[in-house]
Backbone as JSON Lines, residues from 0, in Angstrom:
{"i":0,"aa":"X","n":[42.15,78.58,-97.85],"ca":[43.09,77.47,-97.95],"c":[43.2,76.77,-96.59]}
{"i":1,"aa":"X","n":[43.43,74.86,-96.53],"ca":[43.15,74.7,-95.39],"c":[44.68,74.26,-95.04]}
{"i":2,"aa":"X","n":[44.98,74.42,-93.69],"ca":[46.11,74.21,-93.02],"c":[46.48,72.88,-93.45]}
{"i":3,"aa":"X","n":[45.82,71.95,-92.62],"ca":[46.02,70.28,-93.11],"c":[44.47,69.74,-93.9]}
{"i":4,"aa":"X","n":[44.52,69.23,-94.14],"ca":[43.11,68.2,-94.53],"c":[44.05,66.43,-94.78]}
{"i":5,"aa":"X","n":[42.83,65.94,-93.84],"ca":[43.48,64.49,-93.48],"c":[41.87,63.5,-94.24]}
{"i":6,"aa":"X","n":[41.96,63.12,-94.94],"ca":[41.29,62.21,-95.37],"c":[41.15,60.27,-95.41]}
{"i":7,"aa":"X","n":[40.67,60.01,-94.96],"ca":[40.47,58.62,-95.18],"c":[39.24,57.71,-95.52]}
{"i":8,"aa":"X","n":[39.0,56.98,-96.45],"ca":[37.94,56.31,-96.87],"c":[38.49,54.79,-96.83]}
{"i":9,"aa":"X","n":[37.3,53.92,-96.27],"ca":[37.72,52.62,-96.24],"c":[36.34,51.63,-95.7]}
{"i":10,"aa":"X","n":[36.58,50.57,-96.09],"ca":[35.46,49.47,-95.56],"c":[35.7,48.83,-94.16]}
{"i":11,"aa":"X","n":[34.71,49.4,-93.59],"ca":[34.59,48.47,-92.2],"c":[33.55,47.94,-91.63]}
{"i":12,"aa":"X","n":[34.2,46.53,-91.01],"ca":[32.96,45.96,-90.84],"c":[32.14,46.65,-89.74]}
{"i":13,"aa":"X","n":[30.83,46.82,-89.55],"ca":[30.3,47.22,-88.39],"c":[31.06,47.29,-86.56]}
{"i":14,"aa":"X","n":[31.59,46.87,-86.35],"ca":[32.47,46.27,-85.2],"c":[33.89,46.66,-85.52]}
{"i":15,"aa":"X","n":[33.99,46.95,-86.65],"ca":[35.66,48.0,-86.25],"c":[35.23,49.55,-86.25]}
{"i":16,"aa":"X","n":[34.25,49.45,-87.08],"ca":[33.49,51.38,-86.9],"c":[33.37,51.39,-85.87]}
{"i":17,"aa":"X","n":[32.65,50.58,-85.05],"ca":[32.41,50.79,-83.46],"c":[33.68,51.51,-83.24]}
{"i":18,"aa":"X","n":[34.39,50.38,-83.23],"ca":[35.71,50.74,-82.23],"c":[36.34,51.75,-82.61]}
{"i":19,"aa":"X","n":[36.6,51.82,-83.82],"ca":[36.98,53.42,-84.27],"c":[35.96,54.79,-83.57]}
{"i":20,"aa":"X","n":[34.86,54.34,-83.79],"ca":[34.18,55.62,-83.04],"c":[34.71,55.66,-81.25]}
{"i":21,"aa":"X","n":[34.59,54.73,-81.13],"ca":[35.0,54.21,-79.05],"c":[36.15,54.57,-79.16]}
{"i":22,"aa":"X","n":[36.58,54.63,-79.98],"ca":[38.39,55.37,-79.71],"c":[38.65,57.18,-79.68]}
{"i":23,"aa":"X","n":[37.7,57.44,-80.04],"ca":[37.65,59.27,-80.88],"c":[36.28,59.73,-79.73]}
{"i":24,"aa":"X","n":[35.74,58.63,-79.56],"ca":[34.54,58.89,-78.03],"c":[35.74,59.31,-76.73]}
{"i":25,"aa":"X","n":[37.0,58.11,-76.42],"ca":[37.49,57.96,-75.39],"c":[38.26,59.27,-75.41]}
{"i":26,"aa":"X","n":[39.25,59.55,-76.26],"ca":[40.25,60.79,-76.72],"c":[39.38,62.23,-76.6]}
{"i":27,"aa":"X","n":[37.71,61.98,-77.3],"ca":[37.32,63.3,-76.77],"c":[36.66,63.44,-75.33]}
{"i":28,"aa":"X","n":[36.16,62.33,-74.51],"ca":[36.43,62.25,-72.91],"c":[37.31,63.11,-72.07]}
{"i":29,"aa":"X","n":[38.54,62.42,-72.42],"ca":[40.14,62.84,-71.47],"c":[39.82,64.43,-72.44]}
{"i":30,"aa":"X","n":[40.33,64.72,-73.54],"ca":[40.39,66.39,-73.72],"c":[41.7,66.18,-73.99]}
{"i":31,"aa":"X","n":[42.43,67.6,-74.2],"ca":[43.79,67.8,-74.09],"c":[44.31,67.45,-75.31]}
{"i":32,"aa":"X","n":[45.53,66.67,-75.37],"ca":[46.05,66.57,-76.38],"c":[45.45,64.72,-76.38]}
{"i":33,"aa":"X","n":[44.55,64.68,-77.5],"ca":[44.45,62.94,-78.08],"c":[45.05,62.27,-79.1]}
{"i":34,"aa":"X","n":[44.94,61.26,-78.69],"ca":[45.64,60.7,-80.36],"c":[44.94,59.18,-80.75]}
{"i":35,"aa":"X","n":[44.16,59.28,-81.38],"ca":[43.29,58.41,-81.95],"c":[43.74,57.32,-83.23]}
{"i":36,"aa":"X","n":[44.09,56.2,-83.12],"ca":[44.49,55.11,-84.03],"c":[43.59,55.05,-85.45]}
{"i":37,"aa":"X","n":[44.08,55.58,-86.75],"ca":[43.19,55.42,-88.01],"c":[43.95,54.69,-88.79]}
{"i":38,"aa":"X","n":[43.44,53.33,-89.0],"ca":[44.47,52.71,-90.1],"c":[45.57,52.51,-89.81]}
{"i":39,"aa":"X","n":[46.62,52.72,-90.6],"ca":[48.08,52.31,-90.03],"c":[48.75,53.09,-89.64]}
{"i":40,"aa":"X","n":[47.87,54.51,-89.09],"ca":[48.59,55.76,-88.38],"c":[47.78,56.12,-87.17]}
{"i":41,"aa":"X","n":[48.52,56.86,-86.5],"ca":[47.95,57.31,-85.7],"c":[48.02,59.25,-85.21]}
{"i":42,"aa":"X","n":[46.55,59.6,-85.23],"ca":[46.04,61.13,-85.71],"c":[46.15,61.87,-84.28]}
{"i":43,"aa":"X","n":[47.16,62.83,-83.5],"ca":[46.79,63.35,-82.59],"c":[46.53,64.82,-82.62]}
{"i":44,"aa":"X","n":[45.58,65.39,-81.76],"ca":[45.28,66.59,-81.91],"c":[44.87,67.22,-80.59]}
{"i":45,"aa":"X","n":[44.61,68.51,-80.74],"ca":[44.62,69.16,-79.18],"c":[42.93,69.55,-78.96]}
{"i":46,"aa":"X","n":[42.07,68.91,-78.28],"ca":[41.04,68.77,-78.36],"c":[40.55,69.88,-76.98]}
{"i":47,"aa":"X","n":[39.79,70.83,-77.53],"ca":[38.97,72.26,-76.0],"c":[37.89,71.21,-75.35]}
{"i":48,"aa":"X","n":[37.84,71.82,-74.34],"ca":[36.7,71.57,-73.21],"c":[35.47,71.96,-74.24]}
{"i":49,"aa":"X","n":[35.34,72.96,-74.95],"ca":[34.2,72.88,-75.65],"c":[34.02,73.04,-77.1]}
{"i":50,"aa":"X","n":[33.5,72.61,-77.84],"ca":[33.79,72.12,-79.48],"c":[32.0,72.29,-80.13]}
{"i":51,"aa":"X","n":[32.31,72.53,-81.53],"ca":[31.18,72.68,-81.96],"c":[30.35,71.54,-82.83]}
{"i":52,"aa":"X","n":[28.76,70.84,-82.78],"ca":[28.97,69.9,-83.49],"c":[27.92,70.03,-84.56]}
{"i":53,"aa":"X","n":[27.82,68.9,-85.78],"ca":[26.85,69.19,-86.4],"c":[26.6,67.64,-86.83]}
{"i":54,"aa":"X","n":[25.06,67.15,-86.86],"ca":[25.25,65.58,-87.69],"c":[24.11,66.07,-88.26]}
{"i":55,"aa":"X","n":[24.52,65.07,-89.63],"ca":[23.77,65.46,-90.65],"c":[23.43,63.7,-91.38]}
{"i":56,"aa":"X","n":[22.15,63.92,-91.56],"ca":[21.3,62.41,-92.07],"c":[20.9,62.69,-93.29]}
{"i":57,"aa":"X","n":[21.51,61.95,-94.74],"ca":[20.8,62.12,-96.21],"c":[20.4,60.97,-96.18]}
{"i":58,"aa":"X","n":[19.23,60.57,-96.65],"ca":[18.83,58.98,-97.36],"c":[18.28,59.53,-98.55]}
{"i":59,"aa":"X","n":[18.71,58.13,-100.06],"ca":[18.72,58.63,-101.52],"c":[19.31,57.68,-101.91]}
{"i":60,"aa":"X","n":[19.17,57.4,-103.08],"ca":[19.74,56.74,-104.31],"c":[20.65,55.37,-103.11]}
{"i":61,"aa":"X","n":[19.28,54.94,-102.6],"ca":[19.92,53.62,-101.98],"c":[20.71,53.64,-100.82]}
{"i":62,"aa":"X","n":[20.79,54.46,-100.48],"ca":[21.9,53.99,-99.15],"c":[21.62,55.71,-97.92]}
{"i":63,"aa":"X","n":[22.17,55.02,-96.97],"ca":[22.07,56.21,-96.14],"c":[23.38,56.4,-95.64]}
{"i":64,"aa":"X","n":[23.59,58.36,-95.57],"ca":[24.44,58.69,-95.45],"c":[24.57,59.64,-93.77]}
{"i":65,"aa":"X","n":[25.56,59.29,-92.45],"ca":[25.52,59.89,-91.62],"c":[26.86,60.48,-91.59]}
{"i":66,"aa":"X","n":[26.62,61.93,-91.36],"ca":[27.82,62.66,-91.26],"c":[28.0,63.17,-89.37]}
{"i":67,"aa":"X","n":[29.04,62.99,-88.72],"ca":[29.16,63.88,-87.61],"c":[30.0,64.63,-87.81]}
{"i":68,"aa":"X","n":[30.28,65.98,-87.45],"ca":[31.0,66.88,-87.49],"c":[31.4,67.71,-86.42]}
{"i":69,"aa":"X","n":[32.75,67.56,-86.23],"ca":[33.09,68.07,-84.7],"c":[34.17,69.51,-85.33]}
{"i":70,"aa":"X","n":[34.23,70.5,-84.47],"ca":[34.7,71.75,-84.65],"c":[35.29,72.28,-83.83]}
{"i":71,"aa":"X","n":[36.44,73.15,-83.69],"ca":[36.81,73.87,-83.17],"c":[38.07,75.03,-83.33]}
{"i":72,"aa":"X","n":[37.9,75.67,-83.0],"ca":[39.11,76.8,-83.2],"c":[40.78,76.22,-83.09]}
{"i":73,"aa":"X","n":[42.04,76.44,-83.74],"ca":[43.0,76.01,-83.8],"c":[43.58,76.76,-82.66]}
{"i":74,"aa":"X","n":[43.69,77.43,-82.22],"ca":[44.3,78.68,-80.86],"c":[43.07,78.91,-79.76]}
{"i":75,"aa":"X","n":[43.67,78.61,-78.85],"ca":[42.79,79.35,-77.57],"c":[41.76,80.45,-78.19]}
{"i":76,"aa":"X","n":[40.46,80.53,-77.73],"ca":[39.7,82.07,-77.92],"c":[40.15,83.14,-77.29]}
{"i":77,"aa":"X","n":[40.53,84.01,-77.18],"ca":[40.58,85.22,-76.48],"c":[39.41,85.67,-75.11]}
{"i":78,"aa":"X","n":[38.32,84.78,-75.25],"ca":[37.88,84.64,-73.92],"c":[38.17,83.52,-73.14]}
{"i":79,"aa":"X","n":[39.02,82.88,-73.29],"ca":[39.25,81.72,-72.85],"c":[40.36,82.24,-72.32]}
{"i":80,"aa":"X","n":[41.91,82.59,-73.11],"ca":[42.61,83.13,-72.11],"c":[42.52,84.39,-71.06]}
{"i":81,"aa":"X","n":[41.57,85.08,-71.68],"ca":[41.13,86.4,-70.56],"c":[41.03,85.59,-69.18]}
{"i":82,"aa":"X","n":[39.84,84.4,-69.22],"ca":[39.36,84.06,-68.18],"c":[40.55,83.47,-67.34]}
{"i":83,"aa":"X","n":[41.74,82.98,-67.74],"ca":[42.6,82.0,-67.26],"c":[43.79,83.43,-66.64]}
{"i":84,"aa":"X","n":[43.33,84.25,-67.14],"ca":[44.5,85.66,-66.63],"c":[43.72,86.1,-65.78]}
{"i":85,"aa":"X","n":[42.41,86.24,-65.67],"ca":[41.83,86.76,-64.55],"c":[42.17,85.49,-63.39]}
{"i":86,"aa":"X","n":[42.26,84.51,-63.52],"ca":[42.06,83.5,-62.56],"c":[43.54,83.27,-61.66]}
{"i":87,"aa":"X","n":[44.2,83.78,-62.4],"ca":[45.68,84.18,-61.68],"c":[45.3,85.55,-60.84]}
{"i":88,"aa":"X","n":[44.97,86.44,-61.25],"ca":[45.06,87.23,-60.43],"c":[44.6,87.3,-58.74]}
């Protein structure tokens, strides 16, 4: 079962996808906590120094389909805070 699932489907012209992507490019830049403008809301989330990705290319029945897929754990890893407790010491 998933915690949230946020969905949105919609038409854009080439030049607002841009900018939608240049916005979720800039937010995953800085790191930390982002918050990226979708539609008439706006999505923030707590983005790691390192994330997992996957893109995926179908072409078929007319049209082509690009997926990117970005990932990451909801809580710190446990090597992540180890390292940040050793670094105090």
């Amino acid at each position: 079962m998933k915690d949230l699932k946020f969905e949105q489907k919609s038409t854009l012209s080439r030049l607002e996808a841009a900018d939608q992507l240049s916005a979720l490019a800039e937010a995953l830049r800085h790191g930390g906590n982002a918050e990226v403008e979708l539609g008439p809301g706006t999505l923030s989330l707590r983005v790691p120094d390192e994330l997992r990705t996957e893109i995926e290319v179908e072409v078929g029945d007319g049209q082509i389909e690009l997926e990117i897929e970005l990932k990451w754990p909801t809580a710190q890893s446990g090597a992540a805070s180890s390292r940040k407790g050793a670094d105090k010491e």
